Structure formats: C-alpha cells, structure tokens
mmCIF file of C-alpha atoms in Angstrom:
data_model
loop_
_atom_site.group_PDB
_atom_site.id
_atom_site.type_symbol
_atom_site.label_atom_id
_atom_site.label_comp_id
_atom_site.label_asym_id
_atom_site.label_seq_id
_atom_site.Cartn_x
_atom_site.Cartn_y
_atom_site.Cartn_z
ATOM 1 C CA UNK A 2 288.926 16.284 -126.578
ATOM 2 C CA UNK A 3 291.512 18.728 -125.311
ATOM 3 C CA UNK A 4 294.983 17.933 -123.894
ATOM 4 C CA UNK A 5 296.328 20.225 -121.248
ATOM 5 C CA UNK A 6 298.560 20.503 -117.996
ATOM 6 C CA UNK A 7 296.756 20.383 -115.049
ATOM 7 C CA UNK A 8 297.426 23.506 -112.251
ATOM 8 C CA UNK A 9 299.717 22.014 -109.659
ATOM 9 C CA UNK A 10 297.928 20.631 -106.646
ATOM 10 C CA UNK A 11 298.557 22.943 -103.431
ATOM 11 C CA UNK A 12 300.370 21.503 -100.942
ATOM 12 C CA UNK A 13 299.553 21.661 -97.198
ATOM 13 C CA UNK A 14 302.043 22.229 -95.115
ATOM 14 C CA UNK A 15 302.750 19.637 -92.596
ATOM 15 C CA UNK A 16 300.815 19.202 -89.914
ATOM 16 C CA UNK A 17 303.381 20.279 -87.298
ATOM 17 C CA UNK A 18 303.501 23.411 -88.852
ATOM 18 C CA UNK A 19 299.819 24.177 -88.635
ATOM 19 C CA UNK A 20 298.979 26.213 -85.376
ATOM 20 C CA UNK A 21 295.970 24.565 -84.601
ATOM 21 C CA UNK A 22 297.328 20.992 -84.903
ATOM 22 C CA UNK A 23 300.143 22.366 -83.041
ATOM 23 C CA UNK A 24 298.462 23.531 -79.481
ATOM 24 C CA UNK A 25 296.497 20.394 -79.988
ATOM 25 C CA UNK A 26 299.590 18.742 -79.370
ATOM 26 C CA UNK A 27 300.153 20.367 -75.548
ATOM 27 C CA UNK A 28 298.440 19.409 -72.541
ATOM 28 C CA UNK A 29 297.075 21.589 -69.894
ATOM 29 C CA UNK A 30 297.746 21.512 -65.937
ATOM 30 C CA UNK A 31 294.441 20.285 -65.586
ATOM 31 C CA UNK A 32 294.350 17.612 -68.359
ATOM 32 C CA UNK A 33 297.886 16.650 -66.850
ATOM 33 C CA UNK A 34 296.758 16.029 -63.537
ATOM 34 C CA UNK A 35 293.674 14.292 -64.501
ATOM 35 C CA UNK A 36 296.067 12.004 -66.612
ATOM 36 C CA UNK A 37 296.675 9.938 -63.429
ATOM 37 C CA UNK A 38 300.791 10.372 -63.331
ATOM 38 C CA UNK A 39 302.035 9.007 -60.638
ATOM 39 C CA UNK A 40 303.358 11.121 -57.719
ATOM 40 C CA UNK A 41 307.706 10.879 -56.963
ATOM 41 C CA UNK A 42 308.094 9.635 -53.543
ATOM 42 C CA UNK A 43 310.892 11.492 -52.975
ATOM 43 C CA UNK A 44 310.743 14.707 -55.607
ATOM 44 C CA UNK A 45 313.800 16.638 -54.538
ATOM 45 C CA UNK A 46 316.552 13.606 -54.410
ATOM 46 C CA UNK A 47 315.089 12.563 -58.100
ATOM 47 C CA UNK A 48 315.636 16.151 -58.987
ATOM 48 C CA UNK A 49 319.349 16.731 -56.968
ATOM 49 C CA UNK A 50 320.396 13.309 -58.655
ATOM 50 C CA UNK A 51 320.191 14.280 -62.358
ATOM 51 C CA UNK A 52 320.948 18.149 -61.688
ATOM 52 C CA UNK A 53 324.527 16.406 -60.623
ATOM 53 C CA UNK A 54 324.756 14.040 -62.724
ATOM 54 C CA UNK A 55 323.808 16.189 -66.232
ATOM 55 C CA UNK A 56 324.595 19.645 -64.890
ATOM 56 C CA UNK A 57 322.139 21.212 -67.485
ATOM 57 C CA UNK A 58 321.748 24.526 -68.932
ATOM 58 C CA UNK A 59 318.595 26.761 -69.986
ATOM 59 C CA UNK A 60 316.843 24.521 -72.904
ATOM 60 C CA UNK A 61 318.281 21.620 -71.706
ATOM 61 C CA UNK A 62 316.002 18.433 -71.386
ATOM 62 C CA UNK A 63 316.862 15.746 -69.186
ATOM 63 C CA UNK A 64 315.052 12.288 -70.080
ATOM 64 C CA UNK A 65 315.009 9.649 -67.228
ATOM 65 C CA UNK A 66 314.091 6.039 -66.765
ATOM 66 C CA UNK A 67 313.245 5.395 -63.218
ATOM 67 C CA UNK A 68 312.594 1.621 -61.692
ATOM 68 C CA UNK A 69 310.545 0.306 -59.227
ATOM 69 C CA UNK A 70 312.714 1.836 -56.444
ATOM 70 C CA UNK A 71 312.867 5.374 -57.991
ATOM 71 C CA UNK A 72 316.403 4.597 -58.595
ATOM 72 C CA UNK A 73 318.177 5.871 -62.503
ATOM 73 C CA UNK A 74 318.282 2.863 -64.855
ATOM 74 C CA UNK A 75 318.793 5.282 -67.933
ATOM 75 C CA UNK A 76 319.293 9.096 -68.392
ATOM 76 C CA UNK A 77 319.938 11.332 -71.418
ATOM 77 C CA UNK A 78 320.266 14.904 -71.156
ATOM 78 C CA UNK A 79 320.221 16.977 -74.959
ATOM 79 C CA UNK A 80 319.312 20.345 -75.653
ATOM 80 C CA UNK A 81 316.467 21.248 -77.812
ATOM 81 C CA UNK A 82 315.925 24.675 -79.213
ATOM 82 C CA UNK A 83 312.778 25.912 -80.602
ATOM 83 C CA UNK A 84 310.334 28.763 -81.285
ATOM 84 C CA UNK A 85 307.011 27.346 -81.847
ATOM 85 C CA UNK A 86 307.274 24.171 -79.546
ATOM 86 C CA UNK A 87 305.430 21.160 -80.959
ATOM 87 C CA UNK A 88 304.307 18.372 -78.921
ATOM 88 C CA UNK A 89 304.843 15.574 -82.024
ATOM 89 C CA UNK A 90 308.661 17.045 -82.604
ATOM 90 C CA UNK A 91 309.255 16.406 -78.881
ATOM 91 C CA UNK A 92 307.861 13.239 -78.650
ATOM 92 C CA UNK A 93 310.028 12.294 -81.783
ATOM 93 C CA UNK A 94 313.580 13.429 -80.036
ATOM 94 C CA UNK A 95 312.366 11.890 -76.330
ATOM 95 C CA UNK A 96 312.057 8.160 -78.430
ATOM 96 C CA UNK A 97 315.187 8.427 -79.844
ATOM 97 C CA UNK A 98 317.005 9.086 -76.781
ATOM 98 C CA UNK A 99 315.126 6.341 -75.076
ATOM 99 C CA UNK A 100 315.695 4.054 -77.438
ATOM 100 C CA UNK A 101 319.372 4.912 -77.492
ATOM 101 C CA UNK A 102 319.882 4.318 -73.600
ATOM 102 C CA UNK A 103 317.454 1.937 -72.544
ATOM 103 C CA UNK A 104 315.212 -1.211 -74.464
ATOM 104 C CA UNK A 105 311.234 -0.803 -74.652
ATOM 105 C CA UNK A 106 309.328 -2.538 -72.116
ATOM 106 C CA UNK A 107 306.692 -3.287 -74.707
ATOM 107 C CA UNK A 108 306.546 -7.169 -74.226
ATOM 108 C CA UNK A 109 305.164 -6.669 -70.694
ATOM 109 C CA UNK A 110 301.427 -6.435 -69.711
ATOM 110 C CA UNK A 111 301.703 -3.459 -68.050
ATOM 111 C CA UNK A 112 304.811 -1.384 -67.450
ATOM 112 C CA UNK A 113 307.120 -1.057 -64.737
ATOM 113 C CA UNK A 114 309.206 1.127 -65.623
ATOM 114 C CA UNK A 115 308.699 5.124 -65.258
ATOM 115 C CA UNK A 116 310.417 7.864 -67.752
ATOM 116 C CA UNK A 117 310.308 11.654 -66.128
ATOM 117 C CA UNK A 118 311.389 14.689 -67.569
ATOM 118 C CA UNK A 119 313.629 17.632 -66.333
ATOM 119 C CA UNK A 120 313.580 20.650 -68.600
ATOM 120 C CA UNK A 121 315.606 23.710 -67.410
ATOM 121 C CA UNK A 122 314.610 26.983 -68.645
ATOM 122 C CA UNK A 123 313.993 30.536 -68.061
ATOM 123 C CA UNK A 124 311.233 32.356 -66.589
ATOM 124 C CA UNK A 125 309.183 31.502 -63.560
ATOM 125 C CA UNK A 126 307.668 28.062 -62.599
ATOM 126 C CA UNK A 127 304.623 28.128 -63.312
ATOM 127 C CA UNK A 128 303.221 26.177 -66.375
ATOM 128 C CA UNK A 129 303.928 27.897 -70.134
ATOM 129 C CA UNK A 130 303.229 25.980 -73.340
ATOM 130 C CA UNK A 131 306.334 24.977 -74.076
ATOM 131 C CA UNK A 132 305.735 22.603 -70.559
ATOM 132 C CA UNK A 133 302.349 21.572 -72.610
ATOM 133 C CA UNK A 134 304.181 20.708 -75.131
ATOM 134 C CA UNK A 135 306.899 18.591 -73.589
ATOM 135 C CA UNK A 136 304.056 17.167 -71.288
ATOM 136 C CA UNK A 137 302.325 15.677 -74.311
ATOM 137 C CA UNK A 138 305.748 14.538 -75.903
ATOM 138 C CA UNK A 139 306.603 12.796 -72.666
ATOM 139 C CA UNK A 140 303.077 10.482 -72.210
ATOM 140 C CA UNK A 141 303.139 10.048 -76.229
ATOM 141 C CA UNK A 142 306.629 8.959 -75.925
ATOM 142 C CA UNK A 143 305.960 6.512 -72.778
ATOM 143 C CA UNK A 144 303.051 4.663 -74.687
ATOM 144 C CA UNK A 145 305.256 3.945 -77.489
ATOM 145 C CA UNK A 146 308.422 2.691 -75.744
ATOM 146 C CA UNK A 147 305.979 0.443 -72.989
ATOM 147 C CA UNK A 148 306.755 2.881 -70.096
ATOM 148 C CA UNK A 149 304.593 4.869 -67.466
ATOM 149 C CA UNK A 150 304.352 8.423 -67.647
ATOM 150 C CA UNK A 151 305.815 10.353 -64.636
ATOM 151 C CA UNK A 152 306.126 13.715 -63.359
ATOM 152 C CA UNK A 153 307.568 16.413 -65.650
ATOM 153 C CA UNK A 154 309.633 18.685 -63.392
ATOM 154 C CA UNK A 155 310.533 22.822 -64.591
ATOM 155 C CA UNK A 156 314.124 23.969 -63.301
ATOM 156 C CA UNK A 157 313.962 27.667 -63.573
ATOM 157 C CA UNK A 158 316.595 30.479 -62.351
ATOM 158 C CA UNK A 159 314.675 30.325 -58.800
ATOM 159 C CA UNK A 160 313.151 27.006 -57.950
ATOM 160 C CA UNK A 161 312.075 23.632 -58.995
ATOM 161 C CA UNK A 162 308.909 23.184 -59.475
ATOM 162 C CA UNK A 163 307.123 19.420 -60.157
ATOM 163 C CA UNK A 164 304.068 20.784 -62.715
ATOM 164 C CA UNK A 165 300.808 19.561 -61.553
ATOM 165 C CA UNK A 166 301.493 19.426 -58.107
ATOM 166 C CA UNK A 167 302.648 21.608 -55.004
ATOM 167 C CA UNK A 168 305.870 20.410 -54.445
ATOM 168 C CA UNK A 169 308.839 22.091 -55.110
ATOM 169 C CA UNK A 170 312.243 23.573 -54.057
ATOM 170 C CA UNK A 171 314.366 26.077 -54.116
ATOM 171 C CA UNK A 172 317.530 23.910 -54.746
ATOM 172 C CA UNK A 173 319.087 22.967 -57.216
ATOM 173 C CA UNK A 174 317.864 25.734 -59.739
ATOM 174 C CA UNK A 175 319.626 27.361 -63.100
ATOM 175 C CA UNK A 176 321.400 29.972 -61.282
ATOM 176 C CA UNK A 177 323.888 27.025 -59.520
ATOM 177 C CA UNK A 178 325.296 25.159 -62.977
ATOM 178 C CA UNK A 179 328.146 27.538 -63.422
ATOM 179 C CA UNK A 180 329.408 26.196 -60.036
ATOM 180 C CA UNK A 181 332.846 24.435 -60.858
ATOM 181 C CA UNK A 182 333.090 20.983 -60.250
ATOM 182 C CA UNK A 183 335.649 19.397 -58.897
ATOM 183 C CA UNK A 184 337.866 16.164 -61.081
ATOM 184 C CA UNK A 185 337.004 13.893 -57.594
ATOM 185 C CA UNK A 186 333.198 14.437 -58.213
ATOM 186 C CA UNK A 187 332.939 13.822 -61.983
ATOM 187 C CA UNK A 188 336.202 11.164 -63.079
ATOM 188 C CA UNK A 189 337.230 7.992 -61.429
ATOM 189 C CA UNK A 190 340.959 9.456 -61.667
ATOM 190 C CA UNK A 191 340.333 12.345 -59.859
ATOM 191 C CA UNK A 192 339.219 10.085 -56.489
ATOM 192 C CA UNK A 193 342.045 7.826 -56.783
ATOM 193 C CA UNK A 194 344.271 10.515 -56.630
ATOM 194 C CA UNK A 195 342.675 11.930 -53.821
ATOM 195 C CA UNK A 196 342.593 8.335 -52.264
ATOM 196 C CA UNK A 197 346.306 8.262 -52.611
ATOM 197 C CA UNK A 198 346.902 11.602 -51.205
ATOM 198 C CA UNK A 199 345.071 10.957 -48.496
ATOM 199 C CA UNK A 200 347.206 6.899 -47.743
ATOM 200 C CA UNK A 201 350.402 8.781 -47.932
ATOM 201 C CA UNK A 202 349.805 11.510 -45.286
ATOM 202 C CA UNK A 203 352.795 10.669 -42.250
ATOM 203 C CA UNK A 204 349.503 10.434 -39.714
ATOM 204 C CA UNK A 205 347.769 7.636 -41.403
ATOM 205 C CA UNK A 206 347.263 4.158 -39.922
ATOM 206 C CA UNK A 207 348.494 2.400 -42.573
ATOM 207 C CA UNK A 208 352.006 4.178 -42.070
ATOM 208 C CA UNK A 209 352.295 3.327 -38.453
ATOM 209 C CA UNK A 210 353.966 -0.388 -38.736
ATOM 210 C CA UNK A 211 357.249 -0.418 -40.483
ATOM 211 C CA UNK A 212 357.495 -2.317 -43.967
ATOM 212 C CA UNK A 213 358.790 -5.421 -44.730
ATOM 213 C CA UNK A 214 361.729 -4.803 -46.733
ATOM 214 C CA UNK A 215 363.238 -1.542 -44.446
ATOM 215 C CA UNK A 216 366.684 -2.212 -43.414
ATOM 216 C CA UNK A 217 365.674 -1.815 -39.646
ATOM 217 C CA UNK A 218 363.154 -4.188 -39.458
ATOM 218 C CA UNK A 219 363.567 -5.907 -36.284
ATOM 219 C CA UNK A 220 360.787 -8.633 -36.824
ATOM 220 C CA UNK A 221 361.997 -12.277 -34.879
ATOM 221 C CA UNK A 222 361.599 -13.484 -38.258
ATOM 222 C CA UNK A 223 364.293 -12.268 -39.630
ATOM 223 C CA UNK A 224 366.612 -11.665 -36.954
ATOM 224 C CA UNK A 225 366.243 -15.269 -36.950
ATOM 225 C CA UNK A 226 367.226 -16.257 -40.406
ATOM 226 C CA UNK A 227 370.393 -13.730 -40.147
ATOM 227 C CA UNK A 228 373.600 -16.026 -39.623
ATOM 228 C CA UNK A 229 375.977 -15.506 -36.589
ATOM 229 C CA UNK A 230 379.185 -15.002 -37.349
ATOM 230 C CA UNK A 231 380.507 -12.613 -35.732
ATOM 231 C CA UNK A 232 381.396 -14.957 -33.145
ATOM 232 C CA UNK A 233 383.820 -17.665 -34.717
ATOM 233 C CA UNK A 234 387.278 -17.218 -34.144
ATOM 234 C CA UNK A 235 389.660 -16.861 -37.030
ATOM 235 C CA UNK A 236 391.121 -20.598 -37.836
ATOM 236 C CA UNK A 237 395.003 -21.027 -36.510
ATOM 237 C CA UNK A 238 397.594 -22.869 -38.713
ATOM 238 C CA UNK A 239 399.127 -26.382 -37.747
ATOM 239 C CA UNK A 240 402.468 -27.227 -37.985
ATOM 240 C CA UNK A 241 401.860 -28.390 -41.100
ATOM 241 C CA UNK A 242 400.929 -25.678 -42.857
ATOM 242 C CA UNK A 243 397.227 -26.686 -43.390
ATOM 243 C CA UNK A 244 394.183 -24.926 -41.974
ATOM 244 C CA UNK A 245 393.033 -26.047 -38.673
ATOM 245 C CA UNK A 246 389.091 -27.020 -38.746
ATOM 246 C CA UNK A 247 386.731 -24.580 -37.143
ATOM 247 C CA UNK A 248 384.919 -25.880 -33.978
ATOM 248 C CA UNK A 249 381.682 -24.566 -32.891
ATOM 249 C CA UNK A 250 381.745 -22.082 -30.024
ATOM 250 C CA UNK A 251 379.470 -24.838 -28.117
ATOM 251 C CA UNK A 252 381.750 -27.543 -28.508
ATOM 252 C CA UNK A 253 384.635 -25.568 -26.411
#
C-alpha cells in the first residue's frame, strides 16, 4: 500500500463562460416569433412612454411591467455592460429588478401581467446576438416571476424597431436623449411654479374681481356694517355744565 497526494481535479469553468452553453442561451428571430409573444397594441406610445420617462442611453435596458390595458404598473431602467452577452447573466439582473419594483404573479393560473424590454444601443435595427441574448433572458425571466413574455423592442441611433415584427419608428431613437429637459416635465416643483406664474399674470380670470380684504372694496356687505357717523352733530352744553344727550338725526 502506497500513500500519496492525488493531482488536483481540473476545474471547468462555469458554464456561462463556455461559448457553446453561451449561444445556447440566445434565441433567434425565428425561434422568437414562433414563441407566441404577444403583439403591443399600440407599439410606439409603449415605446414614447418609457423613452420619457427613463431617458436612456446606449447599453441601457429598460424592464417594464405592463397590465391588462398596456398601461406601466412597474419600470426599471439599469445599464448593463458586457462583451460576451450571456442569456443566464441577463435573465439573473432582469429578476432582480422585477422583483425589486413589482411582486411575482406566481399564485395565479395563468398570468396577466406582461414584462417588455427596451434596450438602447448602437448599430442598426436589425437583430444581433446581444438581442438573442436579452430575448432569452426576458422569457426565462417571465416564467420565473409568473409573467407573460412580451415584445423586446431595439432603440438604435435611427429608429425603433419591435424585433420579430415589422413595426417600427423613427421616433424616439438614441440620437434625441441629450435633448434637455425641462424642471416642469420631470419634478412636481417645477409645474407648480409654472402654475403660479401662470395665476399671477394681470390678464388672468382669477384677478378680475377685487379681494376681500382691499381697502376699496365696495361690496353692500360691508358698506353695510361701516357705522355712520359722520352725521351726528357735536353735543351742546346745558346751563349746567353737563353734556346734553345726543338725539338721533330721525328723531328731529
């Protein structure tokens, strides 16, 4: 018997690293339009909605929850950097923003809910495999926080472009986000200060009927409640010295 140290065991690297586990992790146009995602009723308000409300840059991902309405119950806009994209890692980051903004529909039967996906980058619209690979993050990502899978849209320097279907726009794009934006659009002080600006102009309705506590008011209201005195005649002295009483003007 002979006593010895074994040779270390190689260790694989992890399976995100491996290429071929890695394209396995992207889905094509065509397996992405056979996945049966449902089709935005109205693409380009969805799209104008979060471009305002985010305002992203190149390699920005926007995550939202849409409801039955296609109205926003939950956004989350982050920006991922990467040179080999990997389906898995993207999945990963697209649950924890989820779960961050919004709770998992996982208790219903089927869901109700819809999560889409808004990635601005460079280059031209049409599909690359970094879109594969945020396609597959997206539906893995869906199926674990009880959500459907919906459309994942490409903002590029000249168009929109919803990937596995036609439709598309030319605004807004990644050219526009270096647009200023004004304090009324994006803080609640900004539009009360407009509001008040705008009250306080000489032409406004509001100013036309004279306030309550100006020293001209002529209201009957208070002309009323003003004493008159003005009238009464000084009193005269008796012979005695004392004060004579005042008598009413009516009583003359």
């Amino acid at each position: 018997m002979s006593f010895g140290f074994a040779p270390p065991q190689q260790v694989s690297p992890p399976a995100s690293a491996d290429p071929a586990a890695r394209l396995g992790r992207t889905l094509e146009p065509a397996e992405w339009a056979s996945a049966g995602i449902p089709l935005l009723r109205n693409p380009r308000e969805v799209v104008a909605g979060l471009h305002d409300r985010h305002r992203p840059v190149p390699s920005t991902a926007i995550v939202a929850v849409l409801d039955t309405h296609e109205r926003v119950a939950a956004s989350a806009s982050f920006t991922e950097l990467t040179a080999a994209p990997d389906g898995w890692e993207f999945r990963n980051v697209l649950l924890a923003h989820l779960r961050r903004v919004i709770p998992h529909d996982l208790r219903l039967r089927a869901p109700v809910r819809t999560a889409v996906l808004l990635y601005c980058r460079e280059g031209e619209p049409r599909w690359t495999e970094t879109d594969g690979a945020w396609m597959w993050g997206l539906r893995d990502a869906c199926t674990l926080h009880g959500l459907r899978c919906g459309a994942y849209i490409a903002l590029t320097p000249n168009r929109w472009q919803v990937l596995g279907e036609g439709r598309g726009g030319r605004r807004p794009k990644t050219s526009s986000v270096a647009k200023p934006v004004t304090a009324s659009r994006r803080t609640g002080a900004g539009h009360m200060e407009a509001g008040r600006t705008t009250a306080a102009r000489p032409d406004s309705p509001r100013t036309d009927s004279p306030r309550r506590d100006s020293p001209h008011t002529d209201s009957p209201r208070t002309a009323a409640a003003v004493p008159v005195t003005q009238h009464r005649s000084a009193p005269r002295r008796t012979g005695g010295g004392a004060p004579e009483a005042h008598r009413h003007t009516a009583a003359r």
